[in-house]
GROMACS .gro file of C-alpha atoms in nm:
model
  448
    1MET     CA    1   0.002  -0.001  -0.001
    2THR     CA    2   0.139   0.340  -0.095
    3LYS     CA    3   0.201   0.604   0.162
    4LYS     CA    4   0.027   0.939   0.146
    5SER     CA    5   0.225   1.211  -0.030
    6THR     CA    6   0.335   1.506   0.178
    7LYS     CA    7   0.336   1.738  -0.121
    8GLY     CA    8   0.028   1.915   0.007
    9GLU     CA    9   0.220   2.022   0.319
   10SER     CA   10   0.427   2.273   0.121
   11VAL     CA   11   0.471   2.624   0.271
   12ARG     CA   12   0.360   2.929   0.081
   13LEU     CA   13   0.663   3.116  -0.058
   14SER     CA   14   0.728   3.485  -0.013
   15GLN     CA   15   0.797   3.687  -0.325
   16GLU     CA   16   1.173   3.679  -0.255
   17GLN     CA   17   1.164   3.301  -0.196
   18PHE     CA   18   0.970   3.252  -0.524
   19ARG     CA   19   1.218   3.464  -0.716
   20ASP     CA   20   1.506   3.258  -0.565
   21ALA     CA   21   1.336   2.930  -0.656
   22LEU     CA   22   1.264   3.053  -1.008
   23ARG     CA   23   1.624   3.164  -1.061
   24LYS     CA   24   1.760   2.832  -0.935
   25GLY     CA   25   1.499   2.607  -1.097
   26LEU     CA   26   1.385   2.462  -0.759
   27GLY     CA   27   1.072   2.246  -0.755
   28ARG     CA   28   0.924   2.455  -0.475
   29ALA     CA   29   0.836   2.722  -0.734
   30VAL     CA   30   0.611   2.476  -0.914
   31ILE     CA   31   0.461   2.342  -0.590
   32HIS     CA   32   0.379   2.692  -0.478
   33VAL     CA   33   0.190   2.766  -0.803
   34GLU     CA   34   0.011   2.425  -0.780
   35LYS     CA   35  -0.103   2.484  -0.422
   36PHE     CA   36  -0.142   2.858  -0.386
   37GLY     CA   37  -0.162   3.000  -0.741
   38ILE     CA   38   0.038   3.279  -0.898
   39ALA     CA   39  -0.136   3.582  -0.751
   40GLY     CA   40   0.111   3.859  -0.683
   41LEU     CA   41   0.394   3.679  -0.856
   42GLU     CA   42   0.285   3.721  -1.218
   43ASP     CA   43   0.553   3.977  -1.305
   44ASP     CA   44   0.821   3.754  -1.159
   45LEU     CA   45   0.716   3.463  -1.381
   46ILE     CA   46   0.694   3.692  -1.686
   47HIS     CA   47   1.041   3.823  -1.610
   48GLY     CA   48   1.179   3.472  -1.574
   49CYS     CA   49   1.029   3.371  -1.911
   50LEU     CA   50   1.155   3.676  -2.103
   51ASN     CA   51   1.507   3.672  -1.952
   52SER     CA   52   1.738   3.374  -1.896
   53LEU     CA   53   1.807   3.344  -1.524
   54VAL     CA   54   2.004   3.017  -1.561
   55TYR     CA   55   2.347   3.024  -1.398
   56ASP     CA   56   2.531   2.813  -1.655
   57PRO     CA   57   2.300   2.754  -1.950
   58GLN     CA   58   2.573   2.590  -2.154
   59PHE     CA   59   2.550   2.293  -1.913
   60GLU     CA   60   2.208   2.339  -1.759
   61GLY     CA   61   2.006   2.423  -2.071
   62THR     CA   62   1.736   2.682  -2.115
   63ARG     CA   63   1.464   2.541  -1.886
   64GLY     CA   64   1.213   2.609  -2.161
   65GLY     CA   65   1.001   2.306  -2.081
   66TRP     CA   66   1.005   2.370  -1.711
   67LEU     CA   67   0.899   2.733  -1.761
   68PHE     CA   68   0.626   2.627  -2.002
   69HIS     CA   69   0.493   2.391  -1.735
   70LEU     CA   70   0.487   2.680  -1.480
   71VAL     CA   71   0.309   2.906  -1.728
   72THR     CA   72   0.049   2.641  -1.791
   73LEU     CA   73  -0.003   2.571  -1.420
   74ALA     CA   74  -0.040   2.946  -1.356
   75ASP     CA   75  -0.298   2.970  -1.636
   76LEU     CA   76  -0.099   3.252  -1.794
   77THR     CA   77  -0.052   3.104  -2.140
   78GLU     CA   78  -0.268   3.362  -2.319
   79SER     CA   79  -0.089   3.658  -2.156
   80ILE     CA   80   0.272   3.527  -2.166
   81ARG     CA   81   0.273   3.365  -2.507
   82PRO     CA   82   0.237   3.698  -2.705
   83LEU     CA   83   0.511   3.854  -2.487
   84VAL     CA   84   0.748   3.566  -2.570
   85ILE     CA   85   0.675   3.589  -2.938
   86ASP     CA   86   0.713   3.965  -2.940
   87LYS     CA   87   1.051   3.959  -2.761
   88LEU     CA   88   1.174   3.666  -2.976
   89LEU     CA   89   1.110   3.871  -3.289
   90GLN     CA   90   1.295   4.180  -3.156
   91PRO     CA   91   1.644   4.239  -3.300
   92SER     CA   92   1.910   4.052  -3.097
   93LYS     CA   93   2.281   4.086  -3.020
   94GLN     CA   94   2.532   3.816  -2.940
   95ASP     CA   95   2.501   3.900  -2.569
   96ASP     CA   96   2.136   3.800  -2.590
   97TYR     CA   97   2.225   3.442  -2.692
   98TRP     CA   98   2.090   3.252  -2.393
   99THR     CA   99   1.784   3.466  -2.349
  100VAL     CA  100   1.705   3.414  -2.716
  101ALA     CA  101   1.770   3.042  -2.679
  102GLN     CA  102   1.517   3.035  -2.393
  103LEU     CA  103   1.264   3.232  -2.596
  104TYR     CA  104   1.307   2.981  -2.886
  105ALA     CA  105   1.245   2.693  -2.644
  106LEU     CA  106   0.931   2.854  -2.501
  107ALA     CA  107   0.799   2.948  -2.844
  108ALA     CA  108   0.860   2.591  -2.961
  109GLU     CA  109   0.661   2.465  -2.661
  110PHE     CA  110   0.373   2.689  -2.753
  111ALA     CA  111   0.402   2.576  -3.113
  112SER     CA  112   0.396   2.212  -3.009
  113ALA     CA  113   0.073   2.291  -2.824
  114GLY     CA  114  -0.076   2.403  -3.158
  115ASN     CA  115  -0.007   2.774  -3.178
  116GLU     CA  116   0.082   2.873  -3.539
  117SER     CA  117   0.198   3.225  -3.447
  118ALA     CA  118   0.466   3.077  -3.218
  119LYS     CA  119   0.579   2.833  -3.487
  120SER     CA  120   0.597   3.112  -3.747
  121ALA     CA  121   0.804   3.326  -3.509
  122VAL     CA  122   1.057   3.042  -3.463
  123TYR     CA  123   1.110   3.013  -3.838
  124GLU     CA  124   1.111   3.390  -3.897
  125LYS     CA  125   1.372   3.449  -3.623
  126PHE     CA  126   1.602   3.176  -3.751
  127LYS     CA  127   1.594   3.306  -4.107
  128ARG     CA  128   1.712   3.650  -3.996
  129ARG     CA  129   2.053   3.491  -3.932
  130GLU     CA  130   2.138   3.703  -3.625
  131PHE     CA  131   2.362   3.433  -3.477
  132VAL     CA  132   2.649   3.231  -3.623
  133ASP     CA  133   2.552   2.922  -3.425
  134PRO     CA  134   2.292   2.722  -3.626
  135LEU     CA  135   2.176   2.530  -3.322
  136ILE     CA  136   2.007   2.831  -3.174
  137GLY     CA  137   1.668   2.819  -3.346
  138GLY     CA  138   1.777   2.541  -3.574
  139TYR     CA  139   1.738   2.277  -3.309
  140HIS     CA  140   1.389   2.398  -3.226
  141ILE     CA  141   1.283   2.392  -3.595
  142VAL     CA  142   1.400   2.032  -3.617
  143SER     CA  143   1.222   1.942  -3.294
  144LEU     CA  144   0.900   2.082  -3.437
  145ASP     CA  145   0.913   1.945  -3.794
  146LYS     CA  146   1.169   1.666  -3.787
  147LEU     CA  147   1.322   1.588  -4.130
  148SER     CA  148   1.143   1.871  -4.312
  149GLY     CA  149   1.267   2.107  -4.041
  150LEU     CA  150   1.622   1.979  -4.073
  151ILE     CA  151   1.615   2.037  -4.449
  152CYS     CA  152   1.505   2.395  -4.395
  153VAL     CA  153   1.789   2.449  -4.146
  154VAL     CA  154   2.048   2.285  -4.367
  155GLU     CA  155   1.938   2.500  -4.665
  156GLU     CA  156   1.992   2.814  -4.454
  157ILE     CA  157   2.335   2.703  -4.335
  158GLY     CA  158   2.443   2.598  -4.685
  159ASP     CA  159   2.337   2.935  -4.826
  160ARG     CA  160   2.541   3.118  -4.565
  161LEU     CA  161   2.844   2.893  -4.637
  162ARG     CA  162   2.821   2.975  -5.002
  163ASN     CA  163   2.746   3.347  -4.975
  164GLU     CA  164   2.883   3.484  -4.647
  165SER     CA  165   3.258   3.528  -4.653
  166GLY     CA  166   3.429   3.365  -4.357
  167TYR     CA  167   3.111   3.198  -4.225
  168GLU     CA  168   3.202   2.900  -4.005
  169ALA     CA  169   2.912   2.705  -3.865
  170ASP     CA  170   2.959   2.448  -3.591
  171VAL     CA  171   2.786   2.185  -3.798
  172TYR     CA  172   2.951   1.905  -3.610
  173ALA     CA  173   2.719   1.994  -3.320
  174PHE     CA  174   2.433   1.868  -3.540
  175GLU     CA  175   2.547   1.511  -3.482
  176MET     CA  176   2.307   1.485  -3.189
  177ILE     CA  177   2.023   1.584  -3.425
  178TYR     CA  178   2.136   1.310  -3.665
  179ASP     CA  179   2.118   1.062  -3.382
  180GLU     CA  180   1.772   1.172  -3.275
  181LEU     CA  181   1.630   1.147  -3.626
  182GLY     CA  182   1.826   0.838  -3.719
  183LEU     CA  183   2.171   0.865  -3.881
  184GLU     CA  184   2.098   0.654  -4.189
  185THR     CA  185   1.764   0.824  -4.257
  186VAL     CA  186   1.916   1.176  -4.228
  187GLU     CA  187   2.216   1.094  -4.444
  188ALA     CA  188   1.998   0.936  -4.715
  189THR     CA  189   1.754   1.228  -4.711
  190LEU     CA  190   2.023   1.496  -4.735
  191ALA     CA  191   2.221   1.303  -5.002
  192GLU     CA  192   1.908   1.287  -5.217
  193ARG     CA  193   1.831   1.656  -5.156
  194ALA     CA  194   2.189   1.756  -5.239
  195LEU     CA  195   2.133   1.632  -5.596
  196GLN     CA  196   1.895   1.928  -5.641
  197SER     CA  197   2.036   2.181  -5.394
  198LEU     CA  198   2.374   2.348  -5.400
  199ASN     CA  199   2.311   2.472  -5.049
  200VAL     CA  200   2.265   2.117  -4.908
  201GLN     CA  201   2.573   1.995  -5.092
  202ALA     CA  202   2.774   2.287  -4.946
  203PHE     CA  203   2.656   2.187  -4.604
  204LEU     CA  204   2.753   1.821  -4.652
  205ASP     CA  205   3.096   1.916  -4.791
  206PHE     CA  206   3.157   2.152  -4.499
  207ARG     CA  207   3.041   1.891  -4.245
  208GLU     CA  208   3.279   1.632  -4.390
  209ARG     CA  209   3.572   1.877  -4.379
  210LYS     CA  210   3.500   1.964  -4.018
  211LYS     CA  211   3.470   1.596  -3.918
  212GLN     CA  212   3.821   1.537  -4.063
  213GLU     CA  213   3.962   1.841  -3.883
  214ALA     CA  214   3.808   1.720  -3.556
  215LYS     CA  215   3.960   1.374  -3.608
  216LEU     CA  216   4.305   1.524  -3.659
  217ARG     CA  217   4.254   1.737  -3.347
  218VAL     CA  218   4.160   1.432  -3.139
  219GLU     CA  219   4.474   1.253  -3.264
  220GLU     CA  220   4.681   1.555  -3.172
  221ILE     CA  221   4.543   1.557  -2.816
  222ALA     CA  222   4.594   1.181  -2.793
  223SER     CA  223   4.961   1.221  -2.873
  224PRO     CA  224   5.089   1.474  -2.618
  225PRO     CA  225   5.460   1.561  -2.575
  226GLN     CA  226   5.642   1.272  -2.409
  227THR     CA  227   5.918   1.437  -2.200
  228ALA     CA  228   5.941   1.718  -1.953
  229ASN     CA  229   6.166   1.911  -2.192
  230GLU     CA  230   5.901   1.891  -2.466
  231ILE     CA  231   5.640   2.006  -2.219
  232LEU     CA  232   5.842   2.308  -2.122
  233LYS     CA  233   5.840   2.417  -2.485
  234LEU     CA  234   5.462   2.458  -2.460
  235LEU     CA  235   5.487   2.728  -2.193
  236ASN     CA  236   5.494   3.005  -2.453
  237SER     CA  237   5.220   2.855  -2.670
  238GLN     CA  238   4.898   3.057  -2.701
  239ASP     CA  239   4.696   2.754  -2.817
  240VAL     CA  240   4.428   2.661  -2.561
  241MET     CA  241   4.484   2.298  -2.662
  242ALA     CA  242   4.828   2.326  -2.499
  243LEU     CA  243   4.657   2.325  -2.153
  244ILE     CA  244   4.474   2.003  -2.247
  245SER     CA  245   4.808   1.847  -2.350
  246LEU     CA  246   4.973   1.959  -2.026
  247ARG     CA  247   4.694   1.817  -1.809
  248ARG     CA  248   4.680   1.490  -2.006
  249TRP     CA  249   5.059   1.450  -1.997
  250GLY     CA  250   5.060   1.500  -1.622
  251ARG     CA  251   4.836   1.189  -1.575
  252HIS     CA  252   5.091   0.958  -1.733
  253ALA     CA  253   5.431   1.125  -1.692
  254SER     CA  254   5.717   0.953  -1.518
  255GLU     CA  255   5.811   1.059  -1.161
  256ASP     CA  256   6.141   1.199  -1.290
  257ASP     CA  257   5.967   1.419  -1.550
  258LEU     CA  258   5.712   1.536  -1.294
  259THR     CA  259   5.997   1.630  -1.064
  260LYS     CA  260   6.148   1.847  -1.339
  261ILE     CA  261   5.816   2.028  -1.385
  262LEU     CA  262   5.778   2.074  -1.009
  263GLU     CA  263   6.125   2.220  -0.988
  264ARG     CA  264   6.035   2.468  -1.261
  265VAL     CA  265   5.716   2.562  -1.072
  266GLU     CA  266   5.929   2.645  -0.768
  267THR     CA  267   6.143   2.890  -0.965
  268GLU     CA  268   5.892   3.031  -1.222
  269THR     CA  269   5.802   3.399  -1.176
  270ASP     CA  270   5.593   3.463  -1.487
  271ALA     CA  271   5.222   3.427  -1.398
  272GLU     CA  272   5.104   3.290  -1.734
  273ARG     CA  273   5.376   3.021  -1.745
  274LEU     CA  274   5.313   2.934  -1.384
  275ARG     CA  275   4.946   2.873  -1.451
  276LYS     CA  276   5.035   2.641  -1.733
  277LEU     CA  277   5.285   2.447  -1.523
  278LEU     CA  278   5.024   2.393  -1.250
  279PHE     CA  279   4.789   2.236  -1.505
  280VAL     CA  280   5.026   1.934  -1.503
  281PHE     CA  281   4.926   1.851  -1.142
  282GLN     CA  282   4.544   1.888  -1.170
  283ASP     CA  283   4.487   1.511  -1.196
  284ARG     CA  284   4.808   1.369  -1.054
  285GLN     CA  285   4.991   1.386  -0.721
  286MET     CA  286   5.311   1.583  -0.720
  287PRO     CA  287   5.633   1.385  -0.656
  288ARG     CA  288   5.656   1.564  -0.323
  289LEU     CA  289   5.479   1.836  -0.135
  290SER     CA  290   5.603   2.176  -0.231
  291GLN     CA  291   5.618   2.470   0.007
  292ARG     CA  292   5.602   2.706  -0.289
  293ILE     CA  293   5.270   2.562  -0.408
  294MET     CA  294   5.133   2.577  -0.055
  295GLU     CA  295   5.222   2.945  -0.050
  296LEU     CA  296   5.057   2.993  -0.387
  297THR     CA  297   4.720   2.906  -0.234
  298LEU     CA  298   4.720   3.265  -0.111
  299ALA     CA  299   4.837   3.422  -0.433
  300GLU     CA  300   4.663   3.746  -0.538
  301ASP     CA  301   4.612   3.590  -0.884
  302SER     CA  302   4.296   3.390  -0.824
  303LYS     CA  303   4.368   3.152  -1.115
  304ILE     CA  304   4.706   3.066  -0.970
  305SER     CA  305   4.563   3.017  -0.615
  306ASP     CA  306   4.288   2.796  -0.751
  307LEU     CA  307   4.525   2.579  -0.952
  308ALA     CA  308   4.759   2.550  -0.652
  309ILE     CA  309   4.471   2.436  -0.429
  310ARG     CA  310   4.358   2.182  -0.693
  311SER     CA  311   4.716   2.049  -0.715
  312LEU     CA  312   4.739   2.007  -0.339
  313ALA     CA  313   4.391   1.857  -0.316
  314ASN     CA  314   4.530   1.537  -0.479
  315HIS     CA  315   4.737   1.469  -0.166
  316LYS     CA  316   4.653   1.320   0.171
  317ALA     CA  317   4.894   1.477   0.413
  318GLU     CA  318   4.890   1.633   0.761
  319GLN     CA  319   5.041   1.953   0.626
  320ILE     CA  320   4.758   1.995   0.378
  321ARG     CA  321   4.500   1.923   0.644
  322ASP     CA  322   4.658   2.186   0.869
  323LEU     CA  323   4.654   2.437   0.582
  324ALA     CA  324   4.287   2.360   0.513
  325LEU     CA  325   4.187   2.413   0.878
  326ARG     CA  326   4.391   2.733   0.895
  327LEU     CA  327   4.225   2.868   0.582
  328LEU     CA  328   3.882   2.770   0.714
  329ARG     CA  329   3.936   2.950   1.044
  330ASN     CA  330   4.053   3.258   0.854
  331LYS     CA  331   3.765   3.220   0.610
  332GLN     CA  332   3.995   3.278   0.314
  333PRO     CA  333   3.941   3.129   0.067
  334ILE     CA  334   3.648   2.914   0.188
  335PHE     CA  335   3.609   2.708  -0.126
  336GLY     CA  336   3.978   2.632  -0.139
  337ALA     CA  337   3.997   2.526   0.221
  338ILE     CA  338   3.703   2.288   0.179
  339ARG     CA  339   3.844   2.140  -0.140
  340LEU     CA  340   4.168   2.058   0.045
  341LEU     CA  341   3.965   1.842   0.283
  342ALA     CA  342   3.853   1.608   0.005
  343LEU     CA  343   4.128   1.357   0.097
  344ASN     CA  344   4.201   1.503   0.437
  345TYR     CA  345   3.865   1.507   0.608
  346GLU     CA  346   3.832   1.376   0.964
  347SER     CA  347   3.522   1.321   1.175
  348GLY     CA  348   3.393   1.650   1.314
  349ASP     CA  349   3.525   1.866   1.034
  350ASP     CA  350   3.172   1.915   0.913
  351GLN     CA  351   3.102   2.148   1.208
  352LEU     CA  352   3.382   2.382   1.113
  353VAL     CA  353   3.280   2.374   0.748
  354GLU     CA  354   2.919   2.451   0.840
  355SER     CA  355   3.023   2.740   1.057
  356VAL     CA  356   3.183   2.925   0.761
  357LEU     CA  357   2.925   2.852   0.495
  358PRO     CA  358   2.787   3.185   0.366
  359LYS     CA  359   2.418   3.267   0.407
  360SER     CA  360   2.432   3.471   0.087
  361GLY     CA  361   2.671   3.588  -0.182
  362ASP     CA  362   2.717   3.629  -0.552
  363ALA     CA  363   2.642   3.330  -0.768
  364ASP     CA  364   3.008   3.260  -0.869
  365SER     CA  365   3.128   3.257  -0.506
  366LEU     CA  366   2.843   3.032  -0.391
  367HIS     CA  367   2.903   2.797  -0.682
  368ALA     CA  368   3.276   2.768  -0.596
  369VAL     CA  369   3.186   2.663  -0.243
  370CYS     CA  370   2.929   2.419  -0.371
  371GLN     CA  371   3.181   2.256  -0.605
  372ALA     CA  372   3.428   2.230  -0.318
  373ILE     CA  373   3.172   2.050  -0.102
  374THR     CA  374   3.089   1.809  -0.382
  375SER     CA  375   3.457   1.728  -0.413
  376VAL     CA  376   3.457   1.624  -0.048
  377ILE     CA  377   3.137   1.429  -0.090
  378GLY     CA  378   3.299   1.244  -0.383
  379GLU     CA  379   3.571   1.112  -0.146
  380GLN     CA  380   3.392   1.080   0.188
  381THR     CA  381   3.081   0.876   0.272
  382THR     CA  382   2.962   1.003   0.609
  383PRO     CA  383   2.625   1.115   0.734
  384GLU     CA  384   2.808   1.407   0.908
  385LEU     CA  385   2.802   1.589   0.575
  386ARG     CA  386   2.427   1.585   0.554
  387SER     CA  387   2.386   1.951   0.654
  388CYS     CA  388   2.651   2.066   0.412
  389MET     CA  389   2.472   1.874   0.136
  390HIS     CA  390   2.142   2.039   0.221
  391TRP     CA  391   2.324   2.374   0.211
  392VAL     CA  392   2.438   2.297  -0.145
  393TYR     CA  393   2.087   2.192  -0.242
  394ALA     CA  394   1.942   2.522  -0.121
  395GLN     CA  395   2.220   2.760  -0.214
  396SER     CA  396   2.371   2.634  -0.539
  397PRO     CA  397   2.287   2.846  -0.837
  398CYS     CA  398   2.366   2.542  -1.053
  399SER     CA  399   2.109   2.264  -1.106
  400TRP     CA  400   2.388   2.010  -1.172
  401CYS     CA  401   2.542   2.064  -0.824
  402ARG     CA  402   2.198   2.019  -0.679
  403HIS     CA  403   2.151   1.698  -0.872
  404TYR     CA  404   2.489   1.568  -0.748
  405VAL     CA  405   2.406   1.619  -0.380
  406LEU     CA  406   2.057   1.472  -0.423
  407SER     CA  407   2.202   1.162  -0.584
  408SER     CA  408   2.443   1.129  -0.288
  409LEU     CA  409   2.169   1.180  -0.031
  410ILE     CA  410   1.964   0.912  -0.205
  411GLU     CA  411   2.259   0.671  -0.223
  412TRP     CA  412   2.336   0.721   0.142
  413GLY     CA  413   1.969   0.681   0.246
  414LEU     CA  414   1.954   1.040   0.373
  415ALA     CA  415   1.701   1.193   0.133
  416SER     CA  416   1.372   1.284   0.306
  417ARG     CA  417   1.034   1.226   0.146
  418GLU     CA  418   0.968   1.600   0.144
  419LEU     CA  419   1.293   1.667  -0.040
  420LEU     CA  420   1.226   1.398  -0.296
  421GLU     CA  421   0.880   1.525  -0.362
  422GLU     CA  422   1.009   1.874  -0.429
  423CYS     CA  423   1.270   1.726  -0.669
  424LEU     CA  424   0.986   1.574  -0.876
  425GLU     CA  425   0.926   1.930  -0.993
  426ASP     CA  426   1.290   2.034  -1.037
  427CYS     CA  427   1.399   2.206  -1.359
  428GLU     CA  428   1.652   1.924  -1.420
  429GLU     CA  429   1.502   1.610  -1.573
  430ASP     CA  430   1.775   1.386  -1.425
  431THR     CA  431   1.687   1.516  -1.080
  432GLN     CA  432   1.319   1.443  -1.142
  433GLU     CA  433   1.397   1.086  -1.246
  434ALA     CA  434   1.626   1.023  -0.951
  435ALA     CA  435   1.361   1.146  -0.712
  436GLN     CA  436   1.087   0.936  -0.871
  437ALA     CA  437   1.298   0.624  -0.858
  438ALA     CA  438   1.381   0.690  -0.488
  439LEU     CA  439   1.018   0.753  -0.402
  440ALA     CA  440   0.915   0.439  -0.586
  441ALA     CA  441   1.159   0.244  -0.376
  442MET     CA  442   0.998   0.392  -0.064
  443ASP     CA  443   0.654   0.279  -0.189
  444ILE     CA  444   0.530   0.636  -0.215
  445LEU     CA  445   0.493   0.632  -0.592
  446PRO     CA  446   0.435   0.346  -0.835
  447ASN     CA  447   0.746   0.262  -1.035
  448SER     CA  448   0.603   0.396  -1.359
   0.00000   0.00000   0.00000
């Protein structure tokens, strides 16, 4: 027999709490609208629809579907839909990218629900060619009209490739669309269309060239320099791929070569070269603890201090634990101190960590602390960290950090029914699925 859901016991949110939940994508925003309506919060929901509030949309997505659900629950479709269409059709700049992506997603949801004006707006906006990236708008056209939508998008890209000097579309990103529609079906359809369309042929030629370039790039990354002397030659390289080579090389380098790099770190004075050298130790223990690197944890250059902390975090040592506790007591930097405890945590440390957790702050600072706590959670399995995990859940501006701590709480048997029911309405689908599975295991919901 299933247990009664506690969802109805939700607490009415204040306007500030609703704004916070909307910004973070917390399920409590949906539950509030379900239980108490949207009265007094209409402008906040409108603002959230017309402006991307997502902390890191490149990883978190646009939340278009989640916002559409909220709009529907609030019975504001008729008032918000024309606002979304109107703003989508306004001229856009590159800085508007993620807001426009969200507007596309919402318009596509309205179109899927049968609104022709929303569908026309998606096509019209895409054909204005305001952005280089063909996925913005293009993906939504394909989601609406499948193969016919893809052909429309490919025609537009091909025309730009043929007629806009220097145009470089990231067509390789369309591989996920190929997979969704079926690789063989898409390739056969476009090959047939290319017999009649120069634009489609231009797209296919460009895609093939980019695939070959990507293959060569992967081979280049897979064959990093082999000796410390070769690595040192990369210090003056401006290629961002050099950092990937340095980090990858560090994972497999010999102890002698790593010692040479560490010795160079201890004498290097140029900030840019020092940052590159520290990349070597991001995934690998140093041959020995370095006093210089411990001192760099307090460097004024935040990139250097962060890299130094990440290098030291790979070690379990009393000196590093002492440094972590000293930094925690001085509250500077909090995220670095917590990260150093990942391998150096001892029972009772949670109380000191909790005592320095900020009650507020800018999104980047909060996110850095959240990531540090998740690094500790990844190494330590102890119920002592429960309060810290709940802090991450409530404070993280990032839905992926929230998903990580929820998964850990579930795994450790520490997730409450109330928390899981809120997560059923989270903006992140993986979080929803994890919560539903956990509730089903608790016999609260059927496993379907």
